[in-house]
Tab-separated table of C-alpha atoms in Angstrom:
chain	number	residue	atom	x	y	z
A	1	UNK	CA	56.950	102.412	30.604
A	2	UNK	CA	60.022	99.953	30.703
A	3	UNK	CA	59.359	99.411	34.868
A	4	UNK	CA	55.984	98.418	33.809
A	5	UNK	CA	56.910	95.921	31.513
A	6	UNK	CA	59.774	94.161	33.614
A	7	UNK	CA	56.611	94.526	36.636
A	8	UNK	CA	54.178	92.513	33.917
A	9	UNK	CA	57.036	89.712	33.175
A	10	UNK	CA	57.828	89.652	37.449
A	11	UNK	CA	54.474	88.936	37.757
A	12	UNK	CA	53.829	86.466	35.002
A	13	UNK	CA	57.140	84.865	36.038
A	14	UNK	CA	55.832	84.320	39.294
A	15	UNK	CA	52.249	82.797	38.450
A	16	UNK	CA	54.223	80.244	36.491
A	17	UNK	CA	56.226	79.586	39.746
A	18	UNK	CA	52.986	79.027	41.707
A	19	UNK	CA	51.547	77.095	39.523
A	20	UNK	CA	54.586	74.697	39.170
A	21	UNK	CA	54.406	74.721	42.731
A	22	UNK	CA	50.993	73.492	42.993
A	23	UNK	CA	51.702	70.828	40.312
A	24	UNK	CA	54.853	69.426	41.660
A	25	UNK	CA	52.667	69.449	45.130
A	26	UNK	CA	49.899	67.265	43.775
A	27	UNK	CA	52.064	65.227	42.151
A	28	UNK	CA	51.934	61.165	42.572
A	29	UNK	CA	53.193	57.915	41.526
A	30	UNK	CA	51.442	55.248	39.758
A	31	UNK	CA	52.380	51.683	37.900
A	32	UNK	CA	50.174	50.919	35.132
A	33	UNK	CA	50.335	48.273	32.128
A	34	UNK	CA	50.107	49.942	28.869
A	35	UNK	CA	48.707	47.455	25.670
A	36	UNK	CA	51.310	47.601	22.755
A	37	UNK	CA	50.632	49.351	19.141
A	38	UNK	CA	52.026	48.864	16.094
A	39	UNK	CA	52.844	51.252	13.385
A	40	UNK	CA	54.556	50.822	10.148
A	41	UNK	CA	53.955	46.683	10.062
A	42	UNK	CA	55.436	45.738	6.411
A	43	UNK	CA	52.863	44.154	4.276
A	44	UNK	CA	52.305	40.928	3.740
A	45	UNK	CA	53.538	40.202	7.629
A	46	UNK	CA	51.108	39.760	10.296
A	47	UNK	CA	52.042	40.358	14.134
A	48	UNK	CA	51.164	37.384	15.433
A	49	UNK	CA	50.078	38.325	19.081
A	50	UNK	CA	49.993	35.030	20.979
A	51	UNK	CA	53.737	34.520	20.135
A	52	UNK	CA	54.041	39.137	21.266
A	53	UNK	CA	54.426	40.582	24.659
A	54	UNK	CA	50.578	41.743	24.660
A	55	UNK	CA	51.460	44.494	27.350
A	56	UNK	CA	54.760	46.428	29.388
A	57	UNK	CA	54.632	47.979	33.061
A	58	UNK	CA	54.539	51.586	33.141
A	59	UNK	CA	55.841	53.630	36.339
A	60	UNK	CA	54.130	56.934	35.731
A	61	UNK	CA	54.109	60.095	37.681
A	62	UNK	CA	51.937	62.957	37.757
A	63	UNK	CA	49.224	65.151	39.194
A	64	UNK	CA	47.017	63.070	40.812
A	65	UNK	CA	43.404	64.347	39.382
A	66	UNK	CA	45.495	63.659	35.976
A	67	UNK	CA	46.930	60.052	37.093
A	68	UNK	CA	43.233	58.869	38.399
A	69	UNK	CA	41.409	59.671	35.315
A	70	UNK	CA	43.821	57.687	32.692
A	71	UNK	CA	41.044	55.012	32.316
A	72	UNK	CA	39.568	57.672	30.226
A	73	UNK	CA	43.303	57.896	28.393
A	74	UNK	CA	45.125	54.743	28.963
A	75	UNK	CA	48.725	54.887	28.084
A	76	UNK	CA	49.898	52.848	24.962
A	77	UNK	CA	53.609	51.704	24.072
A	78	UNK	CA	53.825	52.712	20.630
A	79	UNK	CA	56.331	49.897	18.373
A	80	UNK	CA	57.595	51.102	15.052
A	81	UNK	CA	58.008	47.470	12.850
A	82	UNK	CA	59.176	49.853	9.698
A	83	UNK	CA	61.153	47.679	7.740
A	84	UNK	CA	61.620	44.381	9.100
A	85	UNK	CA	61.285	41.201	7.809
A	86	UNK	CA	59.510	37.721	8.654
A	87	UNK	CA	61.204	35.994	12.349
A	88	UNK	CA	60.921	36.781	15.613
A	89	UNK	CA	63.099	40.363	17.407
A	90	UNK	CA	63.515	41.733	20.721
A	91	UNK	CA	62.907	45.613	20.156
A	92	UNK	CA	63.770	48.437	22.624
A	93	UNK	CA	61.049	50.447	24.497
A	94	UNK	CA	62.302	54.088	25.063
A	95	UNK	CA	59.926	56.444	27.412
A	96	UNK	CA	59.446	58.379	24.339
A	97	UNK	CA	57.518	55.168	22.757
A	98	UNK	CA	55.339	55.822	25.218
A	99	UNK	CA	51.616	57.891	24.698
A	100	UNK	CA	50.373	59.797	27.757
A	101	UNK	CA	48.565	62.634	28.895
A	102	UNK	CA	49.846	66.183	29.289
A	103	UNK	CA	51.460	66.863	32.310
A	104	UNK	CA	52.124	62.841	32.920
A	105	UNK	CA	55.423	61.662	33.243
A	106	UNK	CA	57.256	57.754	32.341
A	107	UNK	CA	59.544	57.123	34.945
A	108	UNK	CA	60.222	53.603	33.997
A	109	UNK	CA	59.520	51.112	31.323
A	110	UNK	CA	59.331	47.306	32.330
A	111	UNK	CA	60.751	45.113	30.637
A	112	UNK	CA	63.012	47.618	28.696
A	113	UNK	CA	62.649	45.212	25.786
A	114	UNK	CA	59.685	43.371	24.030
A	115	UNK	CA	58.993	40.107	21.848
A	116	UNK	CA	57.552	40.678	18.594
A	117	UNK	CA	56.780	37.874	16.014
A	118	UNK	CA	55.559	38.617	12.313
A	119	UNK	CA	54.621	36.087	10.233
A	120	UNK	CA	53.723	35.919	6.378
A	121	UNK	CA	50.387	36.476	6.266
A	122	UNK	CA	47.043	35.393	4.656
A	123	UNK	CA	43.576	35.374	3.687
A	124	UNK	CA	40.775	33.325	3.237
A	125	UNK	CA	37.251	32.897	3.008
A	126	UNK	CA	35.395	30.204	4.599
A	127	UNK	CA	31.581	28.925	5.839
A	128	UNK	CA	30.221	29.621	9.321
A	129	UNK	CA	28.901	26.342	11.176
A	130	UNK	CA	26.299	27.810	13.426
A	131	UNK	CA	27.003	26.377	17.404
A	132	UNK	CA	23.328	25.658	18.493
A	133	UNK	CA	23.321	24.872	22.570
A	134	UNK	CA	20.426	23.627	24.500
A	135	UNK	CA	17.301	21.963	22.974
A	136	UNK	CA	13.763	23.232	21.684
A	137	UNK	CA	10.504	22.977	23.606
A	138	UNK	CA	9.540	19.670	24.385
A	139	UNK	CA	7.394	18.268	20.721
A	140	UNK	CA	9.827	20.633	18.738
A	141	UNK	CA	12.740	20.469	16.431
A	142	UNK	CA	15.151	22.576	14.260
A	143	UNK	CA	14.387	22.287	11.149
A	144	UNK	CA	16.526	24.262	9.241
A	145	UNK	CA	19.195	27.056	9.585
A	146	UNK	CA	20.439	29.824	7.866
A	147	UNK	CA	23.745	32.217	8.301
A	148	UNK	CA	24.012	35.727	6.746
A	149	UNK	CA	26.238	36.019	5.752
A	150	UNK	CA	26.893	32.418	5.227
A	151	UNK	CA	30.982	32.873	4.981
A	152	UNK	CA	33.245	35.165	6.234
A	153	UNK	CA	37.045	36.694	4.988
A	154	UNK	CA	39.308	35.582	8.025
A	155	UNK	CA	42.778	37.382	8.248
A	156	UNK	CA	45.697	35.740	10.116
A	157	UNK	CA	49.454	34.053	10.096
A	158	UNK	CA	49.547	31.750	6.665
A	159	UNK	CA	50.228	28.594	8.699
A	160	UNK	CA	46.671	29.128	10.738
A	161	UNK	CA	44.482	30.288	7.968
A	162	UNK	CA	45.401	27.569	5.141
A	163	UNK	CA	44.215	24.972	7.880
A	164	UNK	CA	40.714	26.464	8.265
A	165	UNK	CA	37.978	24.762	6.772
A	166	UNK	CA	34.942	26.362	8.090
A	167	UNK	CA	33.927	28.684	11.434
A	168	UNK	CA	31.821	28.021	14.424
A	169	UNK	CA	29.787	30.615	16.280
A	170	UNK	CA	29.720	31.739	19.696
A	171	UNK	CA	26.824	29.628	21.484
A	172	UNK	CA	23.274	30.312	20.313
A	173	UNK	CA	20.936	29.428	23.096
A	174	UNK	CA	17.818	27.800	21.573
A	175	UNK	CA	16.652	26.185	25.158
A	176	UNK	CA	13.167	26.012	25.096
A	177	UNK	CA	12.395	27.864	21.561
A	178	UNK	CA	8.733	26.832	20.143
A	179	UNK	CA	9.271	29.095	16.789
A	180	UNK	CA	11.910	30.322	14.269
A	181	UNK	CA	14.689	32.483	15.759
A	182	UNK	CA	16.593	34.875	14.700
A	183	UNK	CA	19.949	36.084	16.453
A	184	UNK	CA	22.892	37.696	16.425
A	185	UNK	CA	26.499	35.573	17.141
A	186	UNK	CA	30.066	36.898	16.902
A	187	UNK	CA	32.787	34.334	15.227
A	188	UNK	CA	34.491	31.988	17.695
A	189	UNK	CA	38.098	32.551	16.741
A	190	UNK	CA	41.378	31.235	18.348
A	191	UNK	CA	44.764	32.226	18.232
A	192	UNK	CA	45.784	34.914	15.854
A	193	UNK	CA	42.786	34.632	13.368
A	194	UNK	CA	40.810	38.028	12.698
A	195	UNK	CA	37.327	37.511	11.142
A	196	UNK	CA	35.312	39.997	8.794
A	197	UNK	CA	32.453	40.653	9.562
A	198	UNK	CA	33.431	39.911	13.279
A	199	UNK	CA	29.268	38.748	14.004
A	200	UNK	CA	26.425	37.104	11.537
A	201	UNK	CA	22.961	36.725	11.840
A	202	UNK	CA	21.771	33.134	12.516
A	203	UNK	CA	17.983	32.229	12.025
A	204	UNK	CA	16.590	29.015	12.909
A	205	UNK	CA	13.771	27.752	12.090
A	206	UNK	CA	11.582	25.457	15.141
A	207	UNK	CA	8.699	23.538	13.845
A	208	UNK	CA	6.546	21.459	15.889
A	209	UNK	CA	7.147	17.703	15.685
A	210	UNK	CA	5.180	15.712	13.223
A	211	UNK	CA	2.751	12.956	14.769
C-alpha cells in the first residue's frame, strides 16, 4: 500500500518535471510598453496625464503561445496614489506593480521610476458649439441647428476647466446636404479635460434658398 503511494507521488513528481521542462523550453523574451493605472487617487485631485509618464517599457519573458497573445491581455503598471497630496512625485515601479498573465514573467521595468502630477480638480457644465465643415448643395443653406444634449458636465484640472466657456464638436461633414441632418459627434477635447456624455446628437436643418 505505502510503495504504491510513494509510486503515485514519483510519478506525479515527474509530470510536473516534464511539464516545467516543456515550459522553460518554449520560453521567450519580449519588450512591451504597458499604459499606467491608477488606484487609490485622493479626491478632489485629478491626475493630470499630459504633465504623467502615459506608459513604462516592460521586458517580459514567457512561453511563447502565452507572450504572442498579450494583445488579448496587455500588461498594465498598476500606481497606488493612496494618500498624497496636490504637486508633482517621482514614484517607484516594482515588478510586482506590474499585471500579467499566468505563467508571464517581468524581467525589467524601464524607467524604474515615473512622473505623476495631481492637480485640484473640477467641474463644470458648459454649451456645445456644433463644428459644421463643408457647405450644402448648391441653392441651399443651414438654417438652424440643434445639440442634444445642448451642454455637457466636463471633468478636469481646476486651472483648465474654469477657463472653458463652451465646447466644439468633432467635424460634422454637411458637404453637399439638400435636407435636415441628423448625426452623431464626439466632444473635441484637449489636454486633460474629460467630457460627459463623451458624443451628442447634432441635427441640422438644410432648406432650400429663398428666390
Amino acid at each position: 500500500m505505502r510503495k504504491n503511494i510513494w509510486l503515485k507521488i514519483a510519478a506525479v513528481a515527474l509530470a510536473l518535471s516534464l511539464w516545467m521542462w516543456v515550459i522553460a523550453r518554449g520560453n521567450t523574451d519580449v519588450s512591451v510598453e504597458a499604459s499606467l493605472e491608477f488606484e487609490n487617487i485622493p479626491k478632489g485631485l485629478w491626475v493630470v496625464r499630459s504633465e504623467t509618464v502615459p506608459f513604462v517599457s516592460l521586458g517580459l519573458r514567457g512561453h511563447e503561445r502565452v507572450v504572442k497573445n498579450l494583445s488579448d491581455t496587455p500588461p498594465a503598471v498598476l500606481v497606488d496614489l493612496e494618500g498624497l497630496a496636490e504637486g508633482t512625485y517621482r514614484l517607484d515601479i516594482r515588478k510586482g506593480d506590474v499585471r500579467v498573465p499566468a505563467f508571464v514573467r517581468v524581467v525589467n521595468v524601464y524607467p524604474p521610476t515615473v512622473t505623476v502630477t495631481l492637480a485640484k480638480a473640477a467641474t463644470k457644465r458648459v454649451p456645445v458649439r456644433p463644428d459644421l465643415v463643408g457647405k450644402p448643395k448648391e441653392g441651399y443653406r443651414v438654417v438652424g441647428m440643434m445639440v442634444v444634449p445642448e451642454s455637457v458636465k466636463v471633468k478636469g484640472p481646476e486651472r483648465e476647466v474654469t477657463k472653458l466657456e463652451s465646447l466644439g464638436t468633432e467635424p460634422v461633414d454637411i458637404a453637399g446636404a439638400d435636407g435636415t441632418l441628423r448625426r452623431e459627434a464626439g466632444i473635441a477635447v484637449g489636454g486633460d479635460l474629460e467630457p460627459e456624455p463623451a458624443t451628442v446628437t447634432v441635427e441640422i436643418e438644410i432648406e432650400r434658398e429663398r428666390r
